[in-house]
Amino acid sequence: MGEQSSIAVLTSGGDSPGMNACIRSVTRTALSIGWRVWGVADGYQGLLEGLGRPLESRDVGGIIDRGGTILGTSRSPEFRETGNRKRAYAHLKERAIEGLVVIGGNGSVAGAHTVARETELNVVGVPASIDNDIYGTDNSIGFDSAVNTALDAVDKLRQTADSHHRIFIVEVMGRSSGAIALEVALAGGAEAAIVPEVPESAELTPLAERLTFNLKRSRKKSAIVICAEGAGRAEMIAREIESLTGIECRATVLGHLQRGGTPTSYDRNLAARLGWAAVKAVAGGMGDILVGLVSNAIRHTPLEDVTIHEHRFNHQEYALLGILSI
Ligand code: F6P
């Protein structure tokens, strides 16, 4: 009998609902093919300290429905320094690790590409971010859950907005992505979305004219505008819109609420499929790739491409929002 093969798994960057379901999938898939699994604590930062602990099947029991990540996560500036990374590589070598699964967003995927280039490890990225801004997959783990959390808030805000005939500006997460804003706006029947991918959406004079028409001429009871944090701040927009329309305006920032909560069935099953695909790729000798889901099929994309290209914004859906919000 030869040495037992080993794989390490870490979660990195902003947490997202479904990361735990993915850790479970990676662990149990690896165990099912006889591999040993190491769960690295706190992302790349933890890798600088050591390999964490071996994970058994029971260690990942009862976590499928929990938001956050049992492994912990971080954004690690230290790992960006070559000297520090050498320390991490020594830990991986010491334990004869053959593969590394990195569950995280764009920054984490870029880190995975660096590790793949600097070592002989088979490094596989799994897209997990509420922002849904990762190239190589239709959806990233956590996006659907975050959208549903934000949507629940928007549905509630609509009730008070209607009662007071007010305009609400609701700020959702998305540093450089309007994906959450668009999805929530369409599903919530919002009057508009302000997103970084459509710069003219942030022009407040035409927006104020539309909202005035909606409330004063079209007899709508209220208006809701969803704003991606990367496209403007709700408080400032609300002040400006109130002065342009003369209609009472309120701002709500949903913030980190969107990062927590129970993952939806979509995110849990996406996590299950991508975790499985990541381990299969490593066991098949593949590395420096992202496993994603495109048109409901597993797709392998070189990490190099993921770091260069951007996730496509759905302009058709954005146009539909305008049509339906009259
Ligand atoms: O990348 C996911 C994200 O939730 C962004 O939408 C947001 O801008 C950022 O993380 C917030 O990061 P932090 O939790 O470090 O404040």
Coordinates of N, CA, C and O in Angstrom, one line a residue, residues 43-173:
G43 N -8.6 30.8 6.2 CA -8.1 31.1 4.9 C -6.6 31.1 4.7 O -5.9 30.4 5.4
Y44 N -6.1 31.9 3.8 CA -4.6 32.0 3.5 C -3.8 32.4 4.8 O -2.7 31.9 4.9
Q45 N -4.4 33.2 5.6 CA -3.8 33.6 6.8 C -3.4 32.4 7.7 O -2.3 32.2 8.2
G46 N -4.4 31.4 7.8 CA -4.2 30.2 8.5 C -3.1 29.3 8.0 O -2.4 28.7 8.7
L47 N -3.0 29.4 6.6 CA -2.0 28.6 5.9 C -0.6 29.0 6.3 O 0.4 28.2 6.3
L48 N -0.4 30.2 6.7 CA 0.9 30.7 7.2 C 1.3 30.1 8.5 O 2.5 29.9 8.8
E49 N 0.2 29.7 9.3 CA 0.5 29.1 10.6 C 0.6 27.6 10.6 O 1.3 27.0 11.4
G50 N 0.0 26.9 9.6 CA 0.0 25.5 9.6 C -1.2 25.0 8.8 O -1.8 25.7 8.1
L51 N -1.4 23.7 8.9 CA -2.5 23.1 8.1 C -3.8 22.9 8.7 O -4.7 22.4 8.1
G52 N -3.9 23.3 10.0 CA -5.2 23.1 10.7 C -5.4 21.7 11.1 O -4.4 21.1 11.6
R53 N -6.5 21.2 10.9 CA -6.8 19.8 11.4 C -7.4 18.9 10.3 O -8.0 19.4 9.4
P54 N -7.2 17.6 10.5 CA -7.8 16.6 9.6 C -9.3 16.7 9.8 O -9.8 16.8 10.9
L55 N -10.1 16.6 8.7 CA -11.5 16.6 8.8 C -12.0 15.1 8.6 O -11.7 14.5 7.6
E56 N -12.9 14.7 9.5 CA -13.6 13.4 9.3 C -15.1 13.7 8.9 O -15.5 14.8 9.0
S57 N -15.8 12.7 8.5 CA -17.1 12.8 8.1 C -18.0 13.6 9.1 O -18.8 14.5 8.8
R58 N -17.8 13.2 10.4 CA -18.7 13.8 11.5 C -18.3 15.2 11.7 O -19.2 16.0 12.2
D59 N -17.1 15.6 11.4 CA -16.7 17.0 11.6 C -17.5 18.0 10.7 O -17.6 19.2 10.9
V60 N -18.0 17.4 9.6 CA -18.8 18.3 8.7 C -20.3 17.9 8.7 O -21.0 18.3 7.8
G61 N -20.7 17.2 9.8 CA -22.1 16.9 9.9 C -22.8 18.1 10.6 O -22.3 18.9 11.3
G62 N -24.1 18.3 10.2 CA -24.9 19.3 10.8 C -24.5 20.8 10.4 O -24.8 21.7 11.1
I63 N -23.8 20.9 9.3 CA -23.4 22.3 8.9 C -24.0 22.7 7.6 O -23.9 23.8 7.2
I64 N -24.7 21.8 6.9 CA -25.2 22.1 5.6 C -26.2 23.3 5.6 O -26.3 24.0 4.6
D65 N -26.8 23.5 6.7 CA -27.8 24.6 6.8 C -27.3 25.8 7.5 O -28.1 26.7 7.8
R66 N -26.0 25.9 7.7 CA -25.5 27.0 8.5 C -24.7 28.0 7.6 O -23.9 27.6 6.8
G67 N -25.0 29.3 7.7 CA -24.3 30.3 7.0 C -22.9 30.4 7.6 O -22.5 29.7 8.6
G68 N -22.0 31.3 7.1 CA -20.7 31.5 7.6 C -19.8 30.3 7.1 O -20.1 29.6 6.2
T69 N -18.7 30.1 7.8 CA -17.8 29.0 7.5 C -17.2 28.4 8.7 O -16.6 29.2 9.5
I70 N -17.3 27.1 8.9 CA -16.8 26.5 10.2 C -15.2 26.6 10.2 O -14.6 26.5 11.2
L71 N -14.6 26.8 9.0 CA -13.2 26.9 9.0 C -12.6 28.3 9.4 O -11.5 28.5 9.7
G72 N -13.5 29.3 9.3 CA -13.1 30.7 9.4 C -12.5 31.2 8.1 O -12.2 30.4 7.2
T73 N -12.5 32.5 8.0 CA -12.0 33.1 6.8 C -11.2 34.4 7.1 O -11.2 34.9 8.2
S74 N -10.5 34.9 6.1 CA -9.8 36.2 6.3 C -9.5 36.8 4.9 O -9.6 36.1 3.9
R75 N -9.2 38.0 4.9 CA -8.5 38.6 3.7 C -7.1 38.9 4.2 O -6.9 39.6 5.2
S76 N -6.1 38.1 3.6 CA -4.8 38.1 4.2 C -3.8 38.9 3.4 O -3.2 38.4 2.4
P77 N -3.5 40.2 3.9 CA -2.4 40.9 3.2 C -1.1 40.3 3.3 O -0.2 40.3 2.4
E78 N -0.8 39.6 4.4 CA 0.5 38.9 4.6 C 0.8 37.9 3.6 O 1.9 37.7 3.2
F79 N -0.2 37.2 3.1 CA 0.0 36.1 2.1 C 0.4 36.7 0.8 O 0.9 35.9 0.0
R80 N 0.2 38.0 0.6 CA 0.6 38.6 -0.7 C 2.1 38.7 -0.8 O 2.7 39.0 -1.9
E81 N 2.8 38.5 0.3 CA 4.3 38.6 0.3 C 5.0 37.3 0.1 O 4.7 36.3 0.8
T82 N 5.8 37.3 -1.0 CA 6.5 36.0 -1.4 C 7.1 35.3 -0.3 O 6.9 34.0 -0.1
G83 N 7.8 36.0 0.6 CA 8.5 35.3 1.7 C 7.6 34.6 2.6 O 7.8 33.4 3.0
N84 N 6.4 35.2 2.9 CA 5.5 34.6 3.8 C 4.9 33.3 3.1 O 4.6 32.3 3.8
R85 N 4.6 33.4 1.8 CA 4.0 32.3 1.1 C 4.9 31.1 1.2 O 4.4 29.9 1.3
K86 N 6.2 31.3 1.2 CA 7.2 30.2 1.3 C 6.9 29.4 2.5 O 7.0 28.1 2.6
R87 N 6.6 30.1 3.6 CA 6.3 29.4 4.9 C 5.1 28.5 4.7 O 5.0 27.4 5.2
A88 N 4.1 29.0 4.0 CA 2.8 28.3 3.8 C 3.1 27.0 3.0 O 2.7 25.9 3.3
Y89 N 4.0 27.2 2.0 CA 4.3 26.1 1.1 C 5.0 25.0 1.9 O 4.9 23.8 1.6
A90 N 5.9 25.4 2.8 CA 6.6 24.4 3.6 C 5.6 23.6 4.4 O 5.8 22.3 4.5
H91 N 4.6 24.2 5.0 CA 3.6 23.4 5.7 C 2.9 22.4 4.8 O 2.7 21.3 5.3
L92 N 2.6 22.8 3.6 CA 1.9 21.9 2.7 C 2.8 20.7 2.3 O 2.4 19.6 2.2
K93 N 4.1 21.0 2.1 CA 5.1 20.0 1.7 C 5.3 19.0 2.8 O 5.3 17.8 2.6
E94 N 5.4 19.5 4.0 CA 5.6 18.7 5.2 C 4.6 17.6 5.3 O 4.9 16.5 5.7
R95 N 3.3 17.9 5.0 CA 2.2 16.9 5.0 C 2.0 16.2 3.7 O 1.0 15.5 3.5
A96 N 2.8 16.4 2.7 CA 2.7 15.8 1.4 C 1.3 16.0 0.8 O 0.7 15.1 0.2
I97 N 0.9 17.3 0.9 CA -0.4 17.6 0.3 C -0.3 17.7 -1.2 O 0.6 18.2 -1.7
E98 N -1.3 17.0 -1.9 CA -1.2 17.0 -3.3 C -2.2 18.0 -4.0 O -2.0 18.5 -5.1
G99 N -3.2 18.4 -3.2 CA -4.2 19.3 -3.8 C -4.7 20.3 -2.8 O -4.7 20.0 -1.6
L100 N -5.1 21.5 -3.3 CA -5.6 22.5 -2.4 C -6.9 23.0 -3.1 O -6.9 23.4 -4.2
V101 N -8.0 23.0 -2.3 CA -9.3 23.6 -2.8 C -9.5 24.9 -2.1 O -9.5 25.0 -0.8
V102 N -9.6 25.9 -2.8 CA -9.8 27.3 -2.3 C -11.3 27.7 -2.6 O -11.7 27.8 -3.8
I103 N -12.1 27.9 -1.6 CA -13.5 28.3 -1.7 C -13.5 29.8 -1.4 O -13.3 30.2 -0.3
G104 N -13.8 30.6 -2.4 CA -13.9 32.1 -2.2 C -14.2 32.9 -3.4 O -14.5 32.4 -4.5
G105 N -14.0 34.2 -3.3 CA -14.3 35.1 -4.4 C -13.1 35.5 -5.2 O -12.1 34.7 -5.2
N106 N -13.2 36.6 -5.9 CA -12.1 36.9 -6.9 C -10.7 37.0 -6.3 O -9.7 36.6 -6.9
G107 N -10.6 37.7 -5.2 CA -9.3 37.8 -4.5 C -8.7 36.5 -4.2 O -7.5 36.2 -4.3
S108 N -9.6 35.6 -3.7 CA -9.1 34.3 -3.2 C -8.7 33.4 -4.4 O -7.8 32.7 -4.4
V109 N -9.4 33.6 -5.5 CA -9.1 32.9 -6.8 C -7.8 33.4 -7.3 O -7.0 32.6 -7.8
A110 N -7.5 34.7 -7.2 CA -6.2 35.2 -7.7 C -5.1 34.6 -6.8 O -4.0 34.2 -7.3
G111 N -5.4 34.4 -5.5 CA -4.4 33.8 -4.6 C -4.2 32.4 -5.0 O -3.0 31.9 -5.0
A112 N -5.2 31.7 -5.4 CA -5.1 30.3 -5.8 C -4.3 30.1 -7.0 O -3.5 29.2 -7.1
H113 N -4.4 31.1 -7.9 CA -3.6 31.1 -9.2 C -2.1 31.2 -8.8 O -1.2 30.6 -9.4
T114 N -1.8 32.1 -7.9 CA -0.4 32.3 -7.5 C 0.1 31.0 -6.9 O 1.2 30.6 -7.2
V115 N -0.6 30.4 -6.0 CA -0.1 29.2 -5.4 C 0.1 28.1 -6.5 O 1.1 27.4 -6.4
A116 N -0.8 28.0 -7.4 CA -0.7 27.0 -8.5 C 0.6 27.3 -9.3 O 1.2 26.3 -9.7
R117 N 0.9 28.5 -9.5 CA 2.1 28.8 -10.3 C 3.4 28.6 -9.6 O 4.4 28.2 -10.1
E118 N 3.3 28.8 -8.2 CA 4.5 28.7 -7.5 C 4.8 27.3 -6.8 O 5.9 27.2 -6.2
T119 N 3.9 26.4 -7.0 CA 4.1 25.1 -6.4 C 3.7 24.0 -7.4 O 3.2 24.3 -8.5
E120 N 3.8 22.8 -7.0 CA 3.4 21.7 -7.9 C 2.0 21.2 -7.5 O 1.5 20.1 -8.0
L121 N 1.4 21.9 -6.5 CA 0.1 21.4 -6.1 C -1.0 21.6 -7.2 O -0.9 22.5 -8.0
N122 N -2.0 20.7 -7.1 CA -3.2 20.9 -8.0 C -4.1 21.8 -7.2 O -4.7 21.3 -6.2
V123 N -4.2 23.0 -7.6 CA -5.0 24.0 -6.9 C -6.3 24.2 -7.7 O -6.2 24.5 -8.9
V124 N -7.4 24.1 -7.0 CA -8.7 24.2 -7.7 C -9.5 25.3 -6.9 O -9.7 25.2 -5.7
G125 N -10.0 26.3 -7.6 CA -10.9 27.3 -7.0 C -12.3 26.9 -7.1 O -12.8 26.4 -8.1
V126 N -13.1 27.3 -6.1 CA -14.6 27.1 -6.1 C -15.2 28.5 -5.9 O -14.9 29.1 -4.8
P127 N -16.0 29.0 -6.8 CA -16.5 30.3 -6.7 C -17.5 30.5 -5.6 O -18.6 29.9 -5.6
A128 N -17.2 31.3 -4.6 CA -18.2 31.5 -3.5 C -18.1 33.0 -3.1 O -17.0 33.4 -2.6
S129 N -19.1 33.7 -3.4 CA -19.2 35.1 -3.1 C -20.6 35.6 -3.3 O -21.3 35.2 -4.3
I130 N -21.1 36.4 -2.3 CA -22.5 36.9 -2.6 C -22.6 37.8 -3.8 O -23.6 38.0 -4.3
D131 N -21.4 38.4 -4.2 CA -21.4 39.4 -5.3 C -21.7 38.8 -6.7 O -22.0 39.6 -7.6
N132 N -21.5 37.5 -6.9 CA -21.7 36.9 -8.2 C -20.9 37.6 -9.3 O -21.5 38.0 -10.3
D133 N -19.7 37.9 -9.0 CA -18.8 38.6 -10.0 C -17.6 37.8 -10.4 O -16.6 38.4 -10.8
I134 N -17.8 36.5 -10.4 CA -16.6 35.7 -10.8 C -16.8 35.1 -12.1 O -17.9 34.4 -12.4
Y135 N -15.8 35.2 -13.0 CA -15.9 34.7 -14.3 C -15.8 33.1 -14.3 O -15.0 32.6 -13.5
G136 N -16.5 32.4 -15.2 CA -16.4 31.0 -15.2 C -17.5 30.2 -14.6 O -17.5 29.0 -14.5
T137 N -18.5 31.0 -14.1 CA -19.7 30.3 -13.5 C -20.9 31.2 -13.6 O -20.7 32.4 -13.6
D138 N -22.0 30.6 -13.8 CA -23.2 31.5 -13.9 C -23.5 32.1 -12.5 O -23.9 33.3 -12.4
N139 N -23.4 31.3 -11.5 CA -23.7 31.7 -10.1 C -22.6 31.3 -9.2 O -22.0 30.2 -9.3
S140 N -22.2 32.2 -8.3 CA -21.3 31.8 -7.2 C -22.1 31.4 -6.0 O -23.2 31.9 -5.8
I141 N -21.5 30.6 -5.2 CA -22.1 30.1 -3.9 C -22.4 31.3 -3.0 O -21.5 32.0 -2.7
G142 N -23.7 31.4 -2.6 CA -24.0 32.5 -1.6 C -24.9 33.6 -2.3 O -25.6 34.3 -1.6
F143 N -24.7 33.7 -3.6 CA -25.5 34.8 -4.3 C -27.0 34.6 -4.1 O -27.7 35.6 -3.7
D144 N -27.5 33.5 -4.4 CA -28.9 33.2 -4.3 C -29.5 33.5 -2.9 O -30.5 34.1 -2.7
S145 N -28.7 33.1 -1.9 CA -29.1 33.3 -0.5 C -29.1 34.8 -0.2 O -30.1 35.2 0.5
A146 N -28.1 35.5 -0.6 CA -28.0 36.9 -0.3 C -29.2 37.6 -1.0 O -29.8 38.6 -0.4
V147 N -29.5 37.3 -2.2 CA -30.5 37.9 -2.9 C -31.9 37.7 -2.2 O -32.7 38.6 -2.0
N148 N -32.1 36.5 -1.7 CA -33.3 36.2 -1.0 C -33.4 36.9 0.3 O -34.5 37.3 0.8
T149 N -32.3 37.1 1.0 CA -32.3 37.8 2.3 C -32.6 39.3 2.0 O -33.5 39.9 2.7
A150 N -32.0 39.8 1.0 CA -32.3 41.2 0.6 C -33.7 41.4 0.1 O -34.4 42.4 0.5
L151 N -34.2 40.4 -0.6 CA -35.6 40.5 -1.1 C -36.6 40.5 0.0 O -37.6 41.3 0.0
D152 N -36.3 39.7 1.0 CA -37.2 39.7 2.2 C -37.3 41.1 2.8 O -38.4 41.6 3.2
A153 N -36.2 41.8 2.9 CA -36.1 43.1 3.5 C -36.9 44.1 2.6 O -37.7 44.9 3.0
V154 N -36.7 44.0 1.3 CA -37.4 44.9 0.3 C -38.9 44.7 0.4 O -39.6 45.7 0.4
D155 N -39.4 43.5 0.5 CA -40.8 43.2 0.6 C -41.4 43.9 1.8 O -42.5 44.4 1.8
K156 N -40.6 43.9 2.9 CA -41.1 44.5 4.1 C -41.1 46.0 4.0 O -42.0 46.7 4.4
L157 N -40.0 46.5 3.4 CA -39.9 48.0 3.2 C -41.0 48.5 2.3 O -41.5 49.6 2.5
R158 N -41.5 47.7 1.4 CA -42.5 48.1 0.4 C -43.8 48.4 1.2 O -44.5 49.4 0.9
Q159 N -44.0 47.6 2.3 CA -45.3 47.8 3.1 C -45.3 49.2 3.7 O -46.3 49.9 3.7
T160 N -44.2 49.6 4.4 CA -44.1 50.9 5.0 C -44.0 52.0 4.0 O -44.6 53.1 4.2
A161 N -43.3 51.7 2.9 CA -43.2 52.7 1.8 C -44.6 53.1 1.2 O -45.0 54.2 1.1
D162 N -45.4 52.0 1.0 CA -46.8 52.2 0.5 C -47.6 53.0 1.5 O -48.4 53.9 1.1
S163 N -47.5 52.6 2.7 CA -48.4 53.3 3.8 C -48.1 54.8 3.8 O -49.0 55.6 4.1
H164 N -46.8 55.2 3.7 CA -46.5 56.6 3.8 C -46.3 57.3 2.5 O -45.9 58.5 2.4
H165 N -46.5 56.6 1.4 CA -46.3 57.2 0.0 C -44.9 57.8 -0.1 O -44.7 58.9 -0.5
R166 N -43.9 56.9 0.3 CA -42.5 57.4 0.3 C -41.7 56.7 -0.8 O -42.1 55.7 -1.3
I167 N -40.5 57.3 -1.1 CA -39.5 56.7 -1.9 C -38.5 56.1 -0.9 O -38.0 56.7 0.0
F168 N -38.1 54.8 -1.2 CA -37.0 54.2 -0.4 C -35.8 53.9 -1.3 O -36.0 53.4 -2.4
I169 N -34.6 54.3 -0.8 CA -33.4 53.9 -1.5 C -32.8 52.8 -0.7 O -32.5 53.0 0.5
V170 N -32.7 51.6 -1.2 CA -32.2 50.5 -0.5 C -30.8 50.1 -1.0 O -30.6 49.7 -2.2
E171 N -29.8 50.2 -0.2 CA -28.4 49.9 -0.6 C -28.1 48.4 -0.3 O -28.2 48.0 0.8
V172 N -27.7 47.7 -1.3 CA -27.3 46.3 -1.2 C -25.8 46.2 -1.4 O -25.2 47.1 -1.9
M173 N -25.2 45.0 -1.1 CA -23.8 44.8 -1.2 C -23.4 44.7 -2.7 O -24.3 44.4 -3.5

